mmCIF file of N, CA and C and ligand atoms in Angstrom:
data_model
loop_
_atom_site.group_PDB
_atom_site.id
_atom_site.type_symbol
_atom_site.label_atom_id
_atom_site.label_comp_id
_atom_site.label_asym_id
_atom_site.label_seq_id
_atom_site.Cartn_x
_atom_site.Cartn_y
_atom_site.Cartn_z
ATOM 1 N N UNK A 1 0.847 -1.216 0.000
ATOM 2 C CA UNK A 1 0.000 0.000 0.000
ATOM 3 C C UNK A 1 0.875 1.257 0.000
ATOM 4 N N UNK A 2 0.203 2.194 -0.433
ATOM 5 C CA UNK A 2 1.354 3.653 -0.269
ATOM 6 C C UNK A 2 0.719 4.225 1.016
ATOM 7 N N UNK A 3 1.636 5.467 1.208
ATOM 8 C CA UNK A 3 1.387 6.086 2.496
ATOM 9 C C UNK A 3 0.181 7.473 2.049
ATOM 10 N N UNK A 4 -0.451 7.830 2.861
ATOM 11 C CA UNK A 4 -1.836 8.940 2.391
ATOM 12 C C UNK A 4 -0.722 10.574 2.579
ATOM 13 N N UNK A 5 0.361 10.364 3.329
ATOM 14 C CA UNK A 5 0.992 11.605 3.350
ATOM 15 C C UNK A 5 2.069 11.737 1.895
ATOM 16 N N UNK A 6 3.204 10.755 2.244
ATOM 17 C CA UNK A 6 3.684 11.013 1.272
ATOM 18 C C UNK A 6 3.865 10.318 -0.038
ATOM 19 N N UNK A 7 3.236 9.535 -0.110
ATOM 20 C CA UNK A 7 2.543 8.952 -1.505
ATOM 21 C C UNK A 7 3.830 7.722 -1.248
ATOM 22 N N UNK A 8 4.840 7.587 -0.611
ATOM 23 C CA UNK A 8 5.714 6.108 -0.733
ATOM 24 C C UNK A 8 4.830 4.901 -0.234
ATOM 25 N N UNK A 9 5.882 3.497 -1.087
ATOM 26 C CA UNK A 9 5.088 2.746 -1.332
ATOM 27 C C UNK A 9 5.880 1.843 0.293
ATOM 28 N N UNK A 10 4.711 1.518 0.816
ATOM 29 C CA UNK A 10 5.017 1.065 2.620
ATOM 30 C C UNK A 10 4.629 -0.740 2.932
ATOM 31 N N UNK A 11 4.909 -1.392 3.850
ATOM 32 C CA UNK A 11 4.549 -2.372 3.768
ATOM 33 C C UNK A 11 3.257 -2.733 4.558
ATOM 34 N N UNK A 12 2.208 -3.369 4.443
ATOM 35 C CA UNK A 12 0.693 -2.997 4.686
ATOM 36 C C UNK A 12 1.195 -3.432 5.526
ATOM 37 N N UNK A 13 1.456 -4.209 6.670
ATOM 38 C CA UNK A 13 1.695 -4.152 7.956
ATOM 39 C C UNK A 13 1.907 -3.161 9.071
ATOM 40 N N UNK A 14 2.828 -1.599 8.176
ATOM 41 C CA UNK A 14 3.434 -0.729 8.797
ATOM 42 C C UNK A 14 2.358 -0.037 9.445
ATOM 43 N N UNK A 15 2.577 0.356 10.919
ATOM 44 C CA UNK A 15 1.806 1.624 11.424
ATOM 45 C C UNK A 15 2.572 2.629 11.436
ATOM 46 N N UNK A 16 3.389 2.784 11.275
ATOM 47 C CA UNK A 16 4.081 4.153 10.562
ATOM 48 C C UNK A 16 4.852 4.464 9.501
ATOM 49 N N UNK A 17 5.054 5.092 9.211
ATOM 50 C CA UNK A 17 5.337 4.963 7.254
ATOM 51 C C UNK A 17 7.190 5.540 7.874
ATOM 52 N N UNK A 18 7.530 4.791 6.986
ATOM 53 C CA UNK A 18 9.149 4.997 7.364
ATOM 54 C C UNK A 18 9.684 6.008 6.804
ATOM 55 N N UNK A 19 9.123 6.797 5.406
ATOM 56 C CA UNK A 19 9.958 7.644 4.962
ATOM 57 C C UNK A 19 9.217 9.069 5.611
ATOM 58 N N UNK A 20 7.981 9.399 5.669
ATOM 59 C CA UNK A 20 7.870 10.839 6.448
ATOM 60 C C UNK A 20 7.166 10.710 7.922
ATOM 61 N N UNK A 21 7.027 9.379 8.749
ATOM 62 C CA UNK A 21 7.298 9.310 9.811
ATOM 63 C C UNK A 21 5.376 9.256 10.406
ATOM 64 N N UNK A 22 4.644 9.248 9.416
ATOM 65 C CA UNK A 22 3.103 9.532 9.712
ATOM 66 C C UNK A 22 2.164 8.041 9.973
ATOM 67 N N UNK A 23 2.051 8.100 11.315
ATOM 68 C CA UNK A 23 0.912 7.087 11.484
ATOM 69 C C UNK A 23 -0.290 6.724 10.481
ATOM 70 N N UNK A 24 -0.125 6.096 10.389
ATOM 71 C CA UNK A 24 -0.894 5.206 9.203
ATOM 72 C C UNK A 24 -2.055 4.859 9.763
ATOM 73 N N UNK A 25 -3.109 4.901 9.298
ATOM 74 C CA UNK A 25 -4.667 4.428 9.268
ATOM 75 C C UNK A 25 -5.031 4.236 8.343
ATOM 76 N N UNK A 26 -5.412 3.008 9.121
ATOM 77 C CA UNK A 26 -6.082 1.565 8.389
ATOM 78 C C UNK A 26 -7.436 2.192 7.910
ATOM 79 N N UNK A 27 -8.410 2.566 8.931
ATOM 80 C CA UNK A 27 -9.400 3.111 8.317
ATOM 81 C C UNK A 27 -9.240 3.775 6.974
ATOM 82 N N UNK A 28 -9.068 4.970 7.060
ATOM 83 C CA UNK A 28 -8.300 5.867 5.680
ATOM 84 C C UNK A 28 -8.205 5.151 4.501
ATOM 85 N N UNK A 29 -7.480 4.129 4.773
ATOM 86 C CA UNK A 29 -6.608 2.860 3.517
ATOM 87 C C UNK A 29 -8.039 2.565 3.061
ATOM 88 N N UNK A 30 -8.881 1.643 3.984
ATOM 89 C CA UNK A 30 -9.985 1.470 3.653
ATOM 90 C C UNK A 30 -11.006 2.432 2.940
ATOM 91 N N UNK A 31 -11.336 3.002 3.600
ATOM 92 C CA UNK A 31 -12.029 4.193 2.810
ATOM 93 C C UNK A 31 -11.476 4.717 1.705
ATOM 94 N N UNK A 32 -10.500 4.739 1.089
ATOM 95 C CA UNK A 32 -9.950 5.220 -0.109
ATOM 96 C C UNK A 32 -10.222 3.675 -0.926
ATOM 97 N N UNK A 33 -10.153 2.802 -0.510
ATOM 98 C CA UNK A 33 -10.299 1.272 -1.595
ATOM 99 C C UNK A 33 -11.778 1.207 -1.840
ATOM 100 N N UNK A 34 -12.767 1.794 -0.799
ATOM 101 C CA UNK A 34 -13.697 1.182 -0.598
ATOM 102 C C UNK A 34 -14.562 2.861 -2.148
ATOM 103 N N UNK A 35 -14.038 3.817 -1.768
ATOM 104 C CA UNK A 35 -13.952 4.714 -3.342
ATOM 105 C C UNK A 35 -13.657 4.379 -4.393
ATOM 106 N N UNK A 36 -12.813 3.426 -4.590
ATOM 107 C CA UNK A 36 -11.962 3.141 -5.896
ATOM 108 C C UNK A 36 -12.889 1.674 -6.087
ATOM 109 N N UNK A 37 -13.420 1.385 -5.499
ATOM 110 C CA UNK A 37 -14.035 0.106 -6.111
ATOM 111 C C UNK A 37 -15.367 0.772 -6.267
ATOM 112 N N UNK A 38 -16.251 1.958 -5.714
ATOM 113 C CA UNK A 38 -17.073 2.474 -6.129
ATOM 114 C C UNK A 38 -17.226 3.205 -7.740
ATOM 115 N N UNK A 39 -16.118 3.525 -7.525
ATOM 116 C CA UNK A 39 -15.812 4.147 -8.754
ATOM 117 C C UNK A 39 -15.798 3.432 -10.395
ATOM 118 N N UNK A 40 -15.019 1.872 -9.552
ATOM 119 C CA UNK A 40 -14.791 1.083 -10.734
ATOM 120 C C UNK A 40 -15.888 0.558 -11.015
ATOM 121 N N UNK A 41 -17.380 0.030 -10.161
ATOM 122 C CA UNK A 41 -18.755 0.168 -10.056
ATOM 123 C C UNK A 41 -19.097 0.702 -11.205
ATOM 124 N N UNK A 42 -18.864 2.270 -10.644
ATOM 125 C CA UNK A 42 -19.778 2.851 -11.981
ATOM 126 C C UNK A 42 -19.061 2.970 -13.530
ATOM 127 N N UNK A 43 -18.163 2.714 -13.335
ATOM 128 C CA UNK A 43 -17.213 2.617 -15.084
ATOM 129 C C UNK A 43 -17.774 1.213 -15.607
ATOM 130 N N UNK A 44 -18.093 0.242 -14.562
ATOM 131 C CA UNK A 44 -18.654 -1.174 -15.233
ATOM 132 C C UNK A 44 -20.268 -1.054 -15.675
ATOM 133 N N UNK A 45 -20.584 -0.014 -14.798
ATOM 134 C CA UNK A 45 -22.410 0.066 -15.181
ATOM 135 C C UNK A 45 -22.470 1.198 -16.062
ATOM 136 N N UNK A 46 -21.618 2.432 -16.277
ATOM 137 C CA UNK A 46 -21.279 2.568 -17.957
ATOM 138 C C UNK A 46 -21.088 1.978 -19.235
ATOM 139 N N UNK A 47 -19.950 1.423 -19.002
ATOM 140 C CA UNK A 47 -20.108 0.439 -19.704
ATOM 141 C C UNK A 47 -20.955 -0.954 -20.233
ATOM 142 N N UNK A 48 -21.952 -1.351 -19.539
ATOM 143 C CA UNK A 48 -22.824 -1.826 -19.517
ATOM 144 C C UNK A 48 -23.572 -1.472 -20.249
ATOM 145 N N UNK A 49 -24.122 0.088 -19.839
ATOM 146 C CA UNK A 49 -25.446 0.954 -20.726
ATOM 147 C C UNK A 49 -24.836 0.710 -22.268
ATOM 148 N N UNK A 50 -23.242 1.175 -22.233
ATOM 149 C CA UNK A 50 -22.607 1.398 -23.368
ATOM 150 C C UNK A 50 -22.949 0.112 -24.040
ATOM 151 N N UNK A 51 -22.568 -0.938 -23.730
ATOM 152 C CA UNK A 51 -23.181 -1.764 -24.552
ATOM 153 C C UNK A 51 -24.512 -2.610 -24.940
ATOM 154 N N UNK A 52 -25.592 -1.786 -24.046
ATOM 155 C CA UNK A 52 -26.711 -2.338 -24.093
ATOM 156 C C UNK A 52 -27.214 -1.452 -25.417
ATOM 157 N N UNK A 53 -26.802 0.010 -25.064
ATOM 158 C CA UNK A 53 -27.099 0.841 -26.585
ATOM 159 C C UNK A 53 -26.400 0.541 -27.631
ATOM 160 N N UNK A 54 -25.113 -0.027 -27.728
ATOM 161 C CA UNK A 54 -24.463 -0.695 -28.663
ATOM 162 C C UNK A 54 -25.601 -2.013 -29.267
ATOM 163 N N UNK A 55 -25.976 -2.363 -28.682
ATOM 164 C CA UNK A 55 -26.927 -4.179 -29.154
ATOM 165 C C UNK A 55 -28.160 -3.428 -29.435
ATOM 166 N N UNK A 56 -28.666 -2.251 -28.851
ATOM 167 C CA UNK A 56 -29.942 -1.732 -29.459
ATOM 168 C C UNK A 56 -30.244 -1.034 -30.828
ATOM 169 N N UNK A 57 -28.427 -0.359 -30.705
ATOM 170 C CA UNK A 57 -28.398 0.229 -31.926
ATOM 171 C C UNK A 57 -28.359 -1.015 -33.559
ATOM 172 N N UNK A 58 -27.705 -1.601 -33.263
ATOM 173 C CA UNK A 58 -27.345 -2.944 -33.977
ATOM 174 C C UNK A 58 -28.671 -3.379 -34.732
ATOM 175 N N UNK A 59 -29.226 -4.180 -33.727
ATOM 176 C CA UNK A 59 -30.924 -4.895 -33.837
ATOM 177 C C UNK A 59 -31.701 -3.461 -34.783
ATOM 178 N N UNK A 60 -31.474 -2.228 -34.339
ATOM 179 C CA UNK A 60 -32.319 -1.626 -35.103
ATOM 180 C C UNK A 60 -31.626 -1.236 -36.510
ATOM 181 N N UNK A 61 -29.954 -1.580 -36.870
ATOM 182 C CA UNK A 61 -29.749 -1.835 -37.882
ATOM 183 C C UNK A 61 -30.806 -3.019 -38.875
ATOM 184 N N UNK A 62 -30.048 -3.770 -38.262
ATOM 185 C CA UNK A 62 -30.762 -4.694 -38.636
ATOM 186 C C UNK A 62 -31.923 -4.772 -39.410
ATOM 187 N N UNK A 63 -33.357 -4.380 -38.136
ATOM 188 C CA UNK A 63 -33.870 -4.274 -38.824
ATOM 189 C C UNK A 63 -34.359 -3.250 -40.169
ATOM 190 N N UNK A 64 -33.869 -2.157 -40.014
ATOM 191 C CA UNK A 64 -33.458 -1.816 -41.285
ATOM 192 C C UNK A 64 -32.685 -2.196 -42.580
ATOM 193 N N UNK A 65 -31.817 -2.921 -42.632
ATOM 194 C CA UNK A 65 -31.418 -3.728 -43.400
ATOM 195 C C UNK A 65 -32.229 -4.799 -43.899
ATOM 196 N N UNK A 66 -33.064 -5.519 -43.170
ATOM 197 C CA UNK A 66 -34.345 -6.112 -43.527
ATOM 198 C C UNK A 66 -35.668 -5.139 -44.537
ATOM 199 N N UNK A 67 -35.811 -3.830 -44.403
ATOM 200 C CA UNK A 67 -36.549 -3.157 -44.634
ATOM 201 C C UNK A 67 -36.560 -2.695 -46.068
ATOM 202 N N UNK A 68 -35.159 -2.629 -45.805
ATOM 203 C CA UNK A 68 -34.358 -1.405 -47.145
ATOM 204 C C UNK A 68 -34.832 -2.650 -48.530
ATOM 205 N N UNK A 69 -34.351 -3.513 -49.164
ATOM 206 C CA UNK A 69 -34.709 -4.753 -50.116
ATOM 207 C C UNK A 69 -35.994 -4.241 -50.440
ATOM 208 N N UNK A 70 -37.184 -4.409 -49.252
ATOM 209 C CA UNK A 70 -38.431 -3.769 -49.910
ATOM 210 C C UNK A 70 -38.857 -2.763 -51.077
ATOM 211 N N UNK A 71 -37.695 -1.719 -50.620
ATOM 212 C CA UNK A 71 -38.439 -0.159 -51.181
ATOM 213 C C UNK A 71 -37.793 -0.222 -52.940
ATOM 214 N N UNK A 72 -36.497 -1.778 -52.726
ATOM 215 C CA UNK A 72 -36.471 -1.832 -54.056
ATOM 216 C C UNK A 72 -36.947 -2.805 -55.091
ATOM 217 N N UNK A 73 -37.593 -4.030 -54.141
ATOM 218 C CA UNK A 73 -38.443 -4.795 -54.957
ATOM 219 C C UNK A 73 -39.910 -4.165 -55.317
ATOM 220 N N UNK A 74 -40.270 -3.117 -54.717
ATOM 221 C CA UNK A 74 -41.938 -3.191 -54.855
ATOM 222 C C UNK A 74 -41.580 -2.669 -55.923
ATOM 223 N N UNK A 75 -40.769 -1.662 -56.412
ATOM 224 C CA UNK A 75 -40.897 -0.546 -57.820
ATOM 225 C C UNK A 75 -40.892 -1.826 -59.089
ATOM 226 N N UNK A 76 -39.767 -2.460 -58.787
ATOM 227 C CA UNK A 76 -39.444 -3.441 -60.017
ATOM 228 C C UNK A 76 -40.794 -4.472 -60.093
ATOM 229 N N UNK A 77 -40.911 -4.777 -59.086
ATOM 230 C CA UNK A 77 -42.384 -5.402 -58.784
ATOM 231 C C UNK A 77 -43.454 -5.006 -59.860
ATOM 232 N N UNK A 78 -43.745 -4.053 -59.498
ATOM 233 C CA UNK A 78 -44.514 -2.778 -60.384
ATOM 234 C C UNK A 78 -44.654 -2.899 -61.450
ATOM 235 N N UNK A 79 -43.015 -2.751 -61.937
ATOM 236 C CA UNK A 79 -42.628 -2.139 -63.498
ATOM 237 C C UNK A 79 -42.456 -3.805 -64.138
ATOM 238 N N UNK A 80 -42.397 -5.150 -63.721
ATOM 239 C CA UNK A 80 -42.698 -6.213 -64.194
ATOM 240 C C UNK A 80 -43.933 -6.320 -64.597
ATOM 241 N N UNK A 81 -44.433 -6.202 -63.588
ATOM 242 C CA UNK A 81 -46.157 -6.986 -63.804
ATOM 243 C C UNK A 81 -46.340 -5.944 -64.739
ATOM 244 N N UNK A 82 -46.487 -4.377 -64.866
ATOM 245 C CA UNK A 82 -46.909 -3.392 -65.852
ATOM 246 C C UNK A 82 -46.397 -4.198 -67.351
ATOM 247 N N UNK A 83 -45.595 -4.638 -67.284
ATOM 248 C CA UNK A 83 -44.400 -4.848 -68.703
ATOM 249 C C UNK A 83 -45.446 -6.134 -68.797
ATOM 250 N N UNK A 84 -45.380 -6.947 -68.251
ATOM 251 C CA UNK A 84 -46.589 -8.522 -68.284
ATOM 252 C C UNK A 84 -48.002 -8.308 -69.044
ATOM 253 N N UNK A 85 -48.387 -6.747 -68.094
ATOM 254 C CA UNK A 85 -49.716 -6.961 -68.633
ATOM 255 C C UNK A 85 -49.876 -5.838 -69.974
ATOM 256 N N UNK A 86 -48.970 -5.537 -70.499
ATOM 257 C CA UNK A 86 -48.946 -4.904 -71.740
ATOM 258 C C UNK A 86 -48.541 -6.349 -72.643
ATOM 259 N N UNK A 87 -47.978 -7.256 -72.418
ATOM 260 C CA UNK A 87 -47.442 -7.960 -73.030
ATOM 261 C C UNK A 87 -48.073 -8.724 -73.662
ATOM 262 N N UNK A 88 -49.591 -9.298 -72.225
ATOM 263 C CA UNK A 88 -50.435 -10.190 -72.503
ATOM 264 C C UNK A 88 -51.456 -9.286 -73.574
ATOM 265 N N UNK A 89 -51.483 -7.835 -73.755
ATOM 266 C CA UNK A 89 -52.277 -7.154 -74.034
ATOM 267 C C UNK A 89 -52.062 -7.322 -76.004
ATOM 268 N N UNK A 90 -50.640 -6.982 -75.828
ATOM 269 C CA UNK A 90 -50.284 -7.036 -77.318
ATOM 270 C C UNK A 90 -50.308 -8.263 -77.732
ATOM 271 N N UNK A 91 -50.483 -9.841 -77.072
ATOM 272 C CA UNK A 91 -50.325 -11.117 -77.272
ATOM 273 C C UNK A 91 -51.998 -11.582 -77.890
ATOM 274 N N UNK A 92 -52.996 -10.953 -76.913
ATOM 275 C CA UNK A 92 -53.922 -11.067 -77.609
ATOM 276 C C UNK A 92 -54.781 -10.401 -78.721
ATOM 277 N N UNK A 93 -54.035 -9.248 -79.013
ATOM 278 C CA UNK A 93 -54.540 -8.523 -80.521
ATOM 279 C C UNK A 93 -53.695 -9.662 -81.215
HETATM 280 ZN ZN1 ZN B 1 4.843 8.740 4.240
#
């Protein structure tokens, strides 16, 4: 662990930090870990959202990509059967 005064790195056993001489609390130690895992908390439940809107965005690719094919079969659609029924038209004169 490091020391809360002078940032050296101490041996977690120590109750006093050897290089600037400051009683060490345990509490403190704690409470600063018990922040940093809060913290890392919320970077994981960011990330989370982040990828839940990542998979939402996706799926609604998707289904757009499903969609899009439509807007170009119906025209040709259209312009077949039109071409068919002129065809059958001139077939029976
Ligand atoms: Zn120190």
């Amino acid at each position: 662990m490091y020391c809360q005064n002078c940032g050296s790195e101490i041996d977690v056993s120590a109750k006093i930090c050897p290089y600037c001489g400051r009683i060490i609390n345990i509490s403190e130690v704690i409470q600063q870990k018990d922040t940093k895992i809060q913290e890392m908390e919320q970077k994981i439940s960011e990330l989370e959202q982040i990828v839940k809107e990542g998979s939402k965005s996706t799926n609604k690719a998707i289904k757009e990509n499903l969609f899009q094919p439509w807007i170009f079969i119906f025209p040709v659609v259209f312009v077949v059967l039109f071409f068919m029924f002129f065809i059958i038209l001139v077939a029976i004169r």
